[in-house]
Tab-separated table of C-alpha atoms in Angstrom:
chain	number	residue	atom	x	y	z
J	481	MET	CA	28.850	7.758	-31.108
J	482	ASN	CA	29.029	5.498	-28.043
J	483	SER	CA	31.775	5.409	-25.476
J	484	PRO	CA	34.260	2.524	-25.659
J	485	SER	CA	32.686	0.927	-22.596
J	486	THR	CA	29.272	0.677	-24.250
J	487	GLN	CA	28.603	-1.727	-27.098
J	488	PHE	CA	25.359	-2.274	-28.969
J	489	VAL	CA	24.166	-4.911	-31.408
J	490	HIS	CA	21.650	-4.239	-34.176
J	491	THR	CA	18.571	-6.464	-33.928
J	492	ARG	CA	17.344	-6.984	-37.523
J	493	ARG	CA	13.852	-8.102	-36.522
J	494	MET	CA	13.108	-5.189	-34.197
J	495	GLY	CA	15.275	-2.518	-35.775
J	496	ILE	CA	16.683	-1.266	-32.476
J	497	TYR	CA	19.980	-1.358	-30.696
J	498	GLU	CA	20.376	-3.257	-27.451
J	499	PRO	CA	23.325	-3.504	-25.069
J	500	VAL	CA	25.535	-6.529	-25.599
J	501	HIS	CA	25.857	-8.350	-22.264
J	502	PRO	CA	26.945	-5.292	-20.220
J	503	ILE	CA	26.946	-7.448	-17.119
J	504	ALA	CA	29.343	-9.966	-18.650
J	505	MET	CA	31.754	-7.198	-19.743
J	506	TRP	CA	31.455	-5.598	-16.316
J	507	GLY	CA	32.275	-8.897	-14.618
J	508	GLU	CA	35.332	-9.462	-16.819
J	509	ASN	CA	36.621	-5.943	-16.159
J	510	PHE	CA	36.464	-6.476	-12.439
J	511	LYS	CA	37.770	-10.073	-12.455
J	512	GLY	CA	40.883	-10.413	-10.356
J	513	ASN	CA	40.323	-7.160	-8.474
J	514	GLY	CA	38.198	-8.720	-5.763
J	515	CYS	CA	39.430	-9.622	-2.348
J	516	PRO	CA	37.498	-12.807	-1.545
J	517	ASN	CA	37.360	-13.847	2.062
J	518	THR	CA	37.780	-17.373	3.345
J	519	PRO	CA	34.584	-19.208	2.372
J	520	ALA	CA	32.222	-20.448	5.054
J	521	SER	CA	32.750	-24.046	3.935
J	522	THR	CA	36.474	-23.797	4.754
J	523	ILE	CA	35.798	-22.343	8.198
J	524	LEU	CA	33.184	-24.984	8.974
J	525	GLU	CA	35.561	-27.725	7.752
J	526	VAL	CA	38.196	-26.532	10.212
J	527	ASP	CA	35.615	-26.451	12.999
J	528	THR	CA	34.509	-29.986	12.128
J	529	LYS	CA	38.108	-31.234	12.266
J	530	LEU	CA	38.525	-29.660	15.701
J	531	ASP	CA	35.322	-31.318	16.849
J	532	ASN	CA	36.431	-34.716	15.518
J	533	GLN	CA	39.809	-34.331	17.181
J	534	SER	CA	38.045	-33.639	20.467
J	535	GLU	CA	35.944	-36.811	20.186
J	536	ASP	CA	38.950	-38.966	19.214
J	537	THR	CA	40.955	-37.681	22.156
J	538	SER	CA	38.165	-38.178	24.685
J	539	HIS	CA	37.608	-41.776	23.593
J	540	GLY	CA	41.235	-42.776	22.856
J	541	SER	CA	43.219	-45.369	24.784
J	542	LEU	CA	45.675	-44.462	27.525
J	543	GLY	CA	49.315	-44.365	26.480
J	544	PRO	CA	52.551	-43.442	28.169
J	545	PRO	CA	52.366	-40.590	30.703
J	546	SER	CA	54.023	-38.133	28.315
J	547	ASN	CA	51.505	-38.911	25.556
J	548	LYS	CA	48.675	-38.504	28.007
J	549	TYR	CA	49.804	-35.017	28.933
J	550	ASP	CA	50.245	-34.149	25.231
J	551	GLN	CA	46.702	-35.264	24.516
J	552	GLU	CA	45.354	-33.194	27.383
J	553	ALA	CA	47.242	-30.161	26.081
J	554	ASN	CA	45.848	-30.622	22.555
J	555	LYS	CA	42.219	-30.923	23.682
J	556	PRO	CA	40.024	-27.963	22.640
J	557	SER	CA	39.109	-25.756	25.578
J	558	GLU	CA	35.605	-25.722	26.979
J	559	LYS	CA	35.115	-22.274	25.439
J	560	VAL	CA	35.901	-23.619	21.953
J	561	GLN	CA	33.606	-26.605	22.449
J	562	ARG	CA	30.827	-24.330	23.650
J	563	ARG	CA	31.299	-22.030	20.663
J	564	LEU	CA	31.194	-24.972	18.240
J	565	ALA	CA	27.964	-26.161	19.831
J	566	GLN	CA	26.523	-22.652	19.462
J	567	ASN	CA	27.522	-22.579	15.787
J	568	ARG	CA	25.808	-25.887	15.134
J	569	GLU	CA	22.685	-24.676	16.905
J	570	ALA	CA	22.674	-21.440	14.869
J	571	ALA	CA	22.971	-23.435	11.641
J	572	ARG	CA	20.119	-25.707	12.722
J	573	LYS	CA	17.865	-22.733	13.482
J	574	SER	CA	18.746	-21.177	10.125
J	575	ARG	CA	17.702	-24.363	8.320
J	576	LEU	CA	14.420	-24.446	10.274
J	577	ARG	CA	13.685	-20.815	9.387
J	578	LYS	CA	14.336	-21.500	5.708
J	579	LYS	CA	12.061	-24.543	5.822
J	580	ALA	CA	9.293	-22.500	7.462
J	581	TYR	CA	9.664	-19.780	4.839
J	582	VAL	CA	9.378	-22.314	1.993
J	583	GLN	CA	6.294	-23.826	3.630
J	584	GLN	CA	4.784	-20.350	3.918
J	585	LEU	CA	5.317	-19.751	0.206
J	586	GLU	CA	3.749	-23.102	-0.610
J	587	THR	CA	0.709	-22.212	1.505
J	588	SER	CA	0.402	-18.907	-0.338
J	589	ARG	CA	0.591	-20.735	-3.673
J	590	LEU	CA	-2.218	-23.080	-2.656
J	591	LYS	CA	-4.356	-20.117	-1.571
J	592	LEU	CA	-3.759	-18.463	-4.927
J	593	ILE	CA	-4.846	-21.632	-6.745
J	594	GLN	CA	-8.017	-21.650	-4.640
J	595	ILE	CA	-8.726	-18.023	-5.555
J	596	GLU	CA	-8.220	-18.802	-9.248
J	597	GLN	CA	-10.682	-21.678	-9.013
J	598	GLU	CA	-13.273	-19.487	-7.294
J	599	LEU	CA	-12.850	-16.815	-9.961
J	600	GLU	CA	-13.290	-19.393	-12.710
J	601	ARG	CA	-16.499	-20.666	-11.114
J	602	ALA	CA	-17.735	-17.064	-10.871
J	603	ARG	CA	-17.057	-16.497	-14.574
J	604	GLN	CA	-18.906	-19.683	-15.492
J	605	GLN	CA	-21.919	-18.446	-13.519
J	606	GLY	CA	-21.967	-15.236	-15.524
J	607	LEU	CA	-20.300	-13.033	-12.904
J	608	TYR	CA	-17.290	-10.802	-13.504
J	609	ILE	CA	-14.727	-8.840	-11.580
J	610	GLY	CA	-15.126	-5.111	-11.997
J	611	GLY	CA	-12.603	-2.332	-11.717
J	612	GLY	CA	-13.181	-2.089	-7.977
J	613	LEU	CA	-10.467	-4.703	-7.342
J	614	ASP	CA	-7.733	-2.181	-8.091
J	615	ALA	CA	-7.333	-3.281	-11.679
J	616	THR	CA	-4.241	-1.124	-12.112
J	617	HIS	CA	-2.409	-3.632	-9.912
J	618	LEU	CA	-3.935	-6.787	-11.327
J	619	GLY	CA	-4.249	-6.133	-15.048
J	620	PHE	CA	-6.920	-4.685	-17.306
J	621	PRO	CA	-10.385	-3.930	-15.845
J	622	GLY	CA	-12.409	-7.104	-15.475
J	623	THR	CA	-9.364	-9.399	-15.335
J	624	ILE	CA	-6.871	-10.528	-12.727
J	625	ASN	CA	-3.237	-11.153	-13.606
J	626	THR	CA	-2.544	-14.202	-11.458
J	627	GLY	CA	1.222	-13.854	-11.975
J	628	ILE	CA	1.202	-10.362	-10.463
J	629	ALA	CA	-1.181	-11.408	-7.685
J	630	ALA	CA	1.237	-14.211	-6.778
J	631	PHE	CA	4.175	-11.791	-6.825
J	632	GLU	CA	2.445	-9.316	-4.514
J	633	MET	CA	1.634	-12.103	-2.070
J	634	GLU	CA	5.194	-13.478	-2.174
J	635	TYR	CA	6.674	-9.993	-1.839
J	636	GLY	CA	4.611	-9.402	1.320
J	637	HIS	CA	6.105	-12.545	2.846
J	638	TRP	CA	9.547	-11.501	1.604
J	639	MET	CA	9.224	-8.165	3.423
J	640	GLU	CA	8.244	-9.880	6.676
J	641	GLU	CA	11.304	-12.133	6.472
J	642	GLN	CA	13.481	-9.133	5.572
J	643	ASN	CA	12.405	-7.243	8.697
J	644	ARG	CA	13.112	-10.299	10.832
J	645	GLN	CA	16.597	-10.695	9.340
J	646	ILE	CA	17.393	-7.016	9.983
J	647	CYS	CA	16.542	-7.416	13.669
J	648	GLU	CA	18.610	-10.612	13.863
J	649	LEU	CA	21.634	-8.953	12.235
J	650	ARG	CA	21.442	-5.957	14.550
J	651	THR	CA	21.275	-8.205	17.615
J	652	ALA	CA	24.153	-10.381	16.382
J	653	LEU	CA	26.465	-7.422	15.708
J	654	ASN	CA	25.740	-5.888	19.114
J	655	ALA	CA	26.411	-9.246	20.788
J	656	HIS	CA	29.831	-9.577	19.043
J	657	ILE	CA	29.194	-13.174	17.953
J	658	SER	CA	31.850	-15.207	16.133
J	659	ASP	CA	32.655	-14.814	12.429
J	660	VAL	CA	31.345	-18.325	11.763
J	661	GLU	CA	27.921	-17.385	13.128
J	662	LEU	CA	27.987	-14.089	11.242
J	663	ARG	CA	28.801	-15.962	8.032
J	664	ILE	CA	25.588	-17.974	8.405
J	665	LEU	CA	23.534	-14.781	8.780
J	666	VAL	CA	25.262	-13.045	5.857
J	667	ASP	CA	24.779	-16.015	3.528
J	668	SER	CA	21.124	-16.153	4.528
J	669	GLY	CA	20.705	-12.420	3.856
J	670	MET	CA	22.353	-12.660	0.441
J	671	SER	CA	20.185	-15.638	-0.525
J	672	HIS	CA	17.130	-13.642	0.525
J	673	TYR	CA	17.951	-10.852	-1.962
J	674	PHE	CA	18.672	-13.404	-4.689
J	675	GLU	CA	15.221	-14.897	-4.050
J	676	LEU	CA	13.706	-11.444	-4.668
J	677	PHE	CA	15.429	-11.265	-8.060
J	678	ARG	CA	13.996	-14.681	-8.942
J	679	MET	CA	10.498	-13.492	-7.976
J	680	LYS	CA	10.908	-10.349	-10.071
J	681	ALA	CA	11.969	-12.344	-13.133
J	682	ALA	CA	8.697	-14.303	-12.946
J	683	ALA	CA	6.704	-11.089	-12.404
J	684	ALA	CA	8.386	-9.444	-15.415
J	685	LYS	CA	7.113	-12.245	-17.633
J	686	ALA	CA	3.598	-11.768	-16.230
J	687	ASP	CA	3.520	-7.950	-16.588
J	688	VAL	CA	6.769	-6.064	-17.111
J	689	PHE	CA	4.993	-2.677	-17.011
J	690	PHE	CA	3.690	-3.384	-13.505
J	691	LEU	CA	7.170	-4.320	-12.318
J	692	MET	CA	8.853	-1.290	-13.875
J	693	SER	CA	6.182	1.095	-12.570
J	694	GLY	CA	7.191	0.221	-9.010
J	695	MET	CA	3.573	-0.030	-7.827
J	696	TRP	CA	4.700	-2.846	-5.533
J	697	LYS	CA	6.950	-0.370	-3.694
J	698	THR	CA	6.229	2.720	-1.592
J	699	PRO	CA	6.240	6.199	-3.204
J	700	ALA	CA	9.638	7.179	-1.729
J	701	GLU	CA	11.180	3.959	-3.054
J	702	ARG	CA	9.651	4.605	-6.481
J	703	PHE	CA	11.275	8.040	-6.480
J	704	PHE	CA	14.701	6.315	-6.726
J	705	LEU	CA	13.569	3.517	-9.055
J	706	TRP	CA	15.823	2.509	-11.975
J	707	ILE	CA	14.611	-0.217	-14.367
J	708	GLY	CA	12.520	-1.916	-11.701
J	709	GLY	CA	14.880	-1.608	-8.718
J	710	PHE	CA	17.708	0.281	-7.050
J	711	ARG	CA	20.655	1.715	-8.969
J	712	PRO	CA	23.741	-0.273	-7.795
J	713	SER	CA	26.257	2.611	-8.010
J	714	GLU	CA	24.008	4.887	-5.933
J	715	LEU	CA	23.561	2.182	-3.323
J	716	LEU	CA	27.337	1.814	-2.986
J	717	LYS	CA	27.464	5.507	-2.087
J	718	VAL	CA	24.981	4.851	0.723
J	719	LEU	CA	26.875	1.821	2.047
J	720	LEU	CA	30.479	3.053	2.001
J	721	PRO	CA	30.279	5.621	4.853
J	722	GLN	CA	28.953	2.852	7.127
J	723	LEU	CA	31.811	0.433	6.363
J	724	ASP	CA	34.825	2.428	7.583
J	725	PRO	CA	37.581	1.753	8.234
J	726	LEU	CA	38.509	0.169	4.904
J	727	THR	CA	42.025	-0.875	3.906
J	728	ASP	CA	43.714	0.819	0.951
J	729	GLN	CA	43.136	-2.289	-1.166
J	730	GLN	CA	39.446	-2.370	-0.236
J	731	VAL	CA	39.062	1.312	-1.141
J	732	LEU	CA	40.631	0.622	-4.553
J	733	ASP	CA	38.469	-2.442	-5.169
J	734	VAL	CA	35.271	-0.604	-4.216
J	735	TYR	CA	36.213	2.305	-6.494
J	736	ASN	CA	36.754	-0.085	-9.421
J	737	LEU	CA	33.459	-1.786	-8.657
J	738	LYS	CA	31.584	1.519	-8.631
J	739	GLN	CA	33.132	2.572	-11.942
J	740	SER	CA	32.191	-0.748	-13.547
J	741	CYS	CA	28.639	-0.426	-12.203
J	742	GLN	CA	28.246	3.034	-13.698
J	743	GLN	CA	29.474	1.835	-17.101
J	744	ALA	CA	26.967	-1.052	-17.126
J	745	GLU	CA	24.181	1.265	-15.923
J	746	ASP	CA	24.949	3.744	-18.717
J	747	ALA	CA	24.806	0.959	-21.311
J	748	LEU	CA	21.405	-0.223	-20.055
J	749	SER	CA	20.038	3.331	-19.792
J	750	GLN	CA	21.088	4.132	-23.366
J	751	GLY	CA	19.461	0.925	-24.574
J	752	MET	CA	16.236	1.853	-22.759
J	753	GLU	CA	16.218	5.331	-24.300
J	754	LYS	CA	16.677	3.829	-27.762
J	755	LEU	CA	13.831	1.387	-27.135
J	756	GLN	CA	11.505	4.174	-25.942
J	757	GLN	CA	12.321	6.227	-29.031
J	758	ASN	CA	11.611	3.329	-31.379
J	759	VAL	CA	8.333	2.403	-29.680
J	760	ALA	CA	7.160	6.042	-29.742
J	761	GLU	CA	7.979	6.335	-33.464
J	762	THR	CA	6.180	3.053	-34.170
J	763	VAL	CA	3.013	4.068	-32.303
J	764	ALA	CA	2.966	7.478	-34.051
J	765	ALA	CA	3.554	6.019	-37.541
J	766	GLY	CA	0.909	6.724	-40.186
J	767	GLN	CA	-2.041	9.107	-39.852
J	768	LEU	CA	-3.164	9.413	-36.256
J	769	ASP	CA	-6.745	10.246	-37.310
J	770	GLU	CA	-7.317	7.355	-39.698
J	771	GLY	CA	-8.790	5.065	-37.007
J	772	SER	CA	-6.869	1.925	-38.057
J	773	TYR	CA	-3.683	1.393	-36.099
J	774	PHE	CA	-3.454	-2.326	-35.380
J	775	PRO	CA	-0.399	-2.910	-37.623
J	776	GLN	CA	1.547	-0.297	-35.641
J	777	MET	CA	0.418	-1.862	-32.342
J	778	ASN	CA	1.610	-5.303	-33.396
J	779	THR	CA	5.048	-3.935	-34.244
J	780	ALA	CA	5.174	-1.968	-30.976
J	781	MET	CA	4.239	-5.118	-29.026
J	782	GLU	CA	7.127	-7.013	-30.596
J	783	ARG	CA	9.568	-4.284	-29.652
J	784	LEU	CA	8.273	-4.076	-26.082
J	785	GLU	CA	9.256	-7.710	-25.543
J	786	ALA	CA	12.804	-6.392	-25.045
J	787	LEU	CA	11.668	-4.754	-21.780
J	788	VAL	CA	11.772	-8.094	-19.967
J	789	SER	CA	15.396	-8.535	-21.024
J	790	PHE	CA	16.306	-5.066	-19.739
J	791	VAL	CA	14.719	-5.751	-16.326
J	792	ASN	CA	16.505	-9.104	-16.050
J	793	GLN	CA	19.859	-7.532	-16.981
J	794	ALA	CA	19.363	-4.739	-14.439
J	795	ASP	CA	18.565	-7.277	-11.707
J	796	HIS	CA	21.596	-9.326	-12.725
J	797	LEU	CA	23.734	-6.217	-12.288
J	798	ARG	CA	22.220	-5.646	-8.842
J	799	GLN	CA	22.848	-9.266	-7.847
J	800	GLU	CA	26.448	-9.251	-9.062
J	801	THR	CA	27.122	-5.956	-7.262
J	802	LEU	CA	25.989	-7.514	-3.979
J	803	ARG	CA	28.120	-10.570	-4.656
J	804	GLN	CA	31.221	-8.522	-5.534
J	805	ILE	CA	30.987	-6.156	-2.566
J	806	SER	CA	30.539	-9.159	-0.265
J	807	GLY	CA	33.779	-10.602	-1.638
J	808	ILE	CA	35.677	-7.352	-1.027
J	809	LEU	CA	34.569	-6.878	2.578
J	810	THR	CA	35.363	-8.866	5.699
J	811	ILE	CA	32.518	-10.952	7.069
J	812	ARG	CA	31.823	-8.392	9.819
J	813	GLN	CA	31.828	-5.535	7.303
J	814	ALA	CA	29.498	-7.533	5.020
J	815	ALA	CA	27.097	-8.037	7.931
J	816	ARG	CA	27.125	-4.285	8.627
J	817	GLY	CA	26.554	-3.651	4.928
J	818	LEU	CA	23.468	-5.885	4.803
J	819	LEU	CA	22.126	-4.237	7.943
J	820	THR	CA	22.702	-0.781	6.422
J	821	LEU	CA	21.004	-1.816	3.186
J	822	GLY	CA	17.940	-3.130	4.994
J	823	GLU	CA	17.646	-0.096	7.262
J	824	TYR	CA	18.004	2.266	4.288
J	825	PHE	CA	14.931	0.761	2.610
J	826	GLN	CA	13.096	0.778	5.937
J	827	ARG	CA	13.721	4.528	6.218
J	828	LEU	CA	12.422	5.099	2.687
J	829	ARG	CA	9.220	3.252	3.607
J	830	ALA	CA	8.942	5.297	6.789
J	831	LEU	CA	9.395	8.475	4.720
J	832	SER	CA	6.503	7.379	2.498
J	833	SER	CA	4.272	6.899	5.543
J	834	LEU	CA	5.184	10.296	6.971
J	835	TRP	CA	4.551	11.957	3.607
J	836	ALA	CA	1.122	10.317	3.278
J	837	THR	CA	0.064	11.463	6.771
J	838	ARG	CA	1.604	14.946	6.652
J	839	PRO	CA	-0.602	17.881	7.750
J	840	ARG	CA	-2.246	19.560	4.791
J	841	GLU	CA	-3.277	23.177	4.569
J	842	PRO	CA	-6.988	23.697	3.996
J	843	ALA	CA	-7.914	24.450	0.395
């Protein structure tokens, strides 16, 4: 009934079928096909050795004339020394930016705690929060889901940092900076996306329906939503035209990656359809006009717990796709890919704004 690439396991307690680690199977299928680039640690180690050699030469003792000339010939040029100094400065600024971002998140967390305390005092005084606080975003009317409120606040800061990184990448690529400096920016950009997946995992535990609805995104972004985020195989189609020229090996590796992504996506989509079918049958069980339906709701609630697992697996697939494509591309291509990815989402948000402000014909 299922294709060979899709496997399901029967969950006795819930009575549904779920995909069996599609991400793990996808990773094993692609293992060995990647084309990893030289890691940043190796490049920085070489730069450090050059720097140490420069210091040893400049402070060494004088030897025979021939040795002196050999030492002068082996000294790094002023251009290399200047570039190494620039790399160290870029790394220092990157660490400072990361520290500022963490401090910003901590400040937001403290503000959220303060809001929670104020709300608790209001409840103790007999006050309540009505539906005017956009309860569809925060939970049921009269309540505030603090986990979702924290996610929305963190996501706002994440977007600000994302826009800043896009500008920095664009400037760096136009300035033709060194691969070492580009590596720092690419690693920072990848870590930024991984931080988003961590935030989403916490939000899914707080309210998985909110996360899957895409209410934290713009309407145009929601139009392309797939299990709480972008579909990896579709995103590869957007990126590839911007990465030319690719070598024959890169083209083959990207093709294999896209095929593996589609297989994992199909497995997750089939599992979601099966879950929806089972929940619908559970809710509709018994007589709909009998007025007592709490047993069906309890069973449906148990089955809906699988939604969190589906969101986490989908985000894991997205994260691994970014990691794999980064390993296939050169560092300069990876930088262009991150820039393209960021600008693509910026254009979707711009499309949402244009749609909201479009001229309307009078009724």
